[in-house]
Amino acid sequence: AGIPMTVTASGADTYLWSFSDGTTSTEKNPKKYYVNPRTTEFVNLPVTLTATKDGKSSTKTKTIVGWWD
C-alpha cells in the first residue's frame, strides 16, 4: 500500500519541490506516490517548496500526517 498525492502551487516563475524520500521535482504541480516502508503505520511526510518570482525566493514546508492503509 502507499499514499498517492498531488501537490499544487501557483504564482511563481520556478518551483522546486523536495520530498521526504530525497526526491525532488521542478514541475508546478507534481504527482508523488509514497510506498509504505513497513516500518510504521503513522505517516509524517514533510514536503518543502521553494518558489521563485522576479528573482525572490520563498521556502515553505508542510507535513502530511496520517496513517498507512
mmCIF file of C-alpha atoms in Angstrom:
data_model
loop_
_atom_site.group_PDB
_atom_site.id
_atom_site.type_symbol
_atom_site.label_atom_id
_atom_site.label_comp_id
_atom_site.label_asym_id
_atom_site.label_seq_id
_atom_site.Cartn_x
_atom_site.Cartn_y
_atom_site.Cartn_z
ATOM 1 C CA ALA A 1 0.000 0.000 0.000
ATOM 2 C CA GLY A 2 1.060 3.565 -0.471
ATOM 3 C CA ILE A 3 -0.024 7.177 -0.478
ATOM 4 C CA PRO A 4 -0.619 8.978 -3.785
ATOM 5 C CA MET A 5 -0.676 12.753 -3.728
ATOM 6 C CA THR A 6 -0.554 15.774 -5.983
ATOM 7 C CA VAL A 7 0.967 18.951 -4.608
ATOM 8 C CA THR A 8 -0.012 22.288 -6.132
ATOM 9 C CA ALA A 9 1.313 25.812 -6.296
ATOM 10 C CA SER A 10 0.749 28.928 -8.372
ATOM 11 C CA GLY A 11 2.027 32.426 -8.982
ATOM 12 C CA ALA A 12 5.788 31.773 -9.219
ATOM 13 C CA ASP A 13 8.263 31.651 -12.100
ATOM 14 C CA THR A 14 10.020 28.484 -10.876
ATOM 15 C CA TYR A 15 9.272 25.733 -8.373
ATOM 16 C CA LEU A 16 11.477 23.262 -6.514
ATOM 17 C CA TRP A 17 9.657 20.590 -4.515
ATOM 18 C CA SER A 18 11.695 18.480 -2.058
ATOM 19 C CA PHE A 19 10.086 15.310 -0.735
ATOM 20 C CA SER A 20 10.984 13.406 2.436
ATOM 21 C CA ASP A 21 12.288 10.410 0.467
ATOM 22 C CA GLY A 22 15.056 12.557 -1.061
ATOM 23 C CA THR A 23 13.449 13.076 -4.472
ATOM 24 C CA THR A 24 12.776 16.490 -5.996
ATOM 25 C CA SER A 25 10.663 17.966 -8.774
ATOM 26 C CA THR A 26 10.666 21.245 -10.683
ATOM 27 C CA GLU A 27 7.139 20.717 -12.011
ATOM 28 C CA LYS A 28 4.499 23.223 -10.951
ATOM 29 C CA ASN A 29 2.090 20.525 -9.706
ATOM 30 C CA PRO A 30 3.991 17.240 -9.391
ATOM 31 C CA LYS A 31 2.418 13.884 -8.570
ATOM 32 C CA LYS A 32 4.091 11.764 -5.911
ATOM 33 C CA TYR A 33 3.481 8.239 -4.654
ATOM 34 C CA TYR A 34 4.944 7.192 -1.324
ATOM 35 C CA VAL A 35 5.335 3.449 -0.846
ATOM 36 C CA ASN A 36 4.764 2.073 2.640
ATOM 37 C CA PRO A 37 8.218 1.250 4.056
ATOM 38 C CA ARG A 38 6.586 -1.186 6.540
ATOM 39 C CA THR A 39 8.455 0.487 9.374
ATOM 40 C CA THR A 40 5.470 2.290 10.877
ATOM 41 C CA GLU A 41 1.778 2.801 10.268
ATOM 42 C CA PHE A 42 1.978 6.515 11.116
ATOM 43 C CA VAL A 43 2.724 8.893 8.232
ATOM 44 C CA ASN A 44 4.749 12.035 8.842
ATOM 45 C CA LEU A 45 5.973 13.205 5.435
ATOM 46 C CA PRO A 46 7.407 16.716 5.105
ATOM 47 C CA VAL A 47 7.228 18.401 1.682
ATOM 48 C CA THR A 48 9.220 21.579 1.032
ATOM 49 C CA LEU A 49 8.526 24.043 -1.771
ATOM 50 C CA THR A 50 10.955 26.749 -2.827
ATOM 51 C CA ALA A 51 9.181 29.127 -5.201
ATOM 52 C CA THR A 52 10.903 31.959 -7.049
ATOM 53 C CA LYS A 53 9.267 35.005 -8.627
ATOM 54 C CA ASP A 54 11.098 38.003 -10.045
ATOM 55 C CA GLY A 55 14.361 36.748 -8.527
ATOM 56 C CA LYS A 56 12.989 36.466 -4.980
ATOM 57 C CA SER A 57 12.708 33.021 -3.363
ATOM 58 C CA SER A 58 10.415 31.809 -0.633
ATOM 59 C CA THR A 59 10.550 28.407 1.054
ATOM 60 C CA LYS A 60 7.696 26.718 2.901
ATOM 61 C CA THR A 61 7.450 23.243 4.438
ATOM 62 C CA LYS A 62 4.210 21.383 5.106
ATOM 63 C CA THR A 63 3.865 17.951 6.685
ATOM 64 C CA ILE A 64 1.414 15.327 5.526
ATOM 65 C CA VAL A 65 0.179 13.411 8.554
ATOM 66 C CA GLY A 66 -1.964 10.278 8.530
ATOM 67 C CA TRP A 67 -1.876 6.502 8.563
ATOM 68 C CA TRP A 68 -0.810 3.870 6.024
ATOM 69 C CA ASP A 69 -3.690 1.692 4.935
#
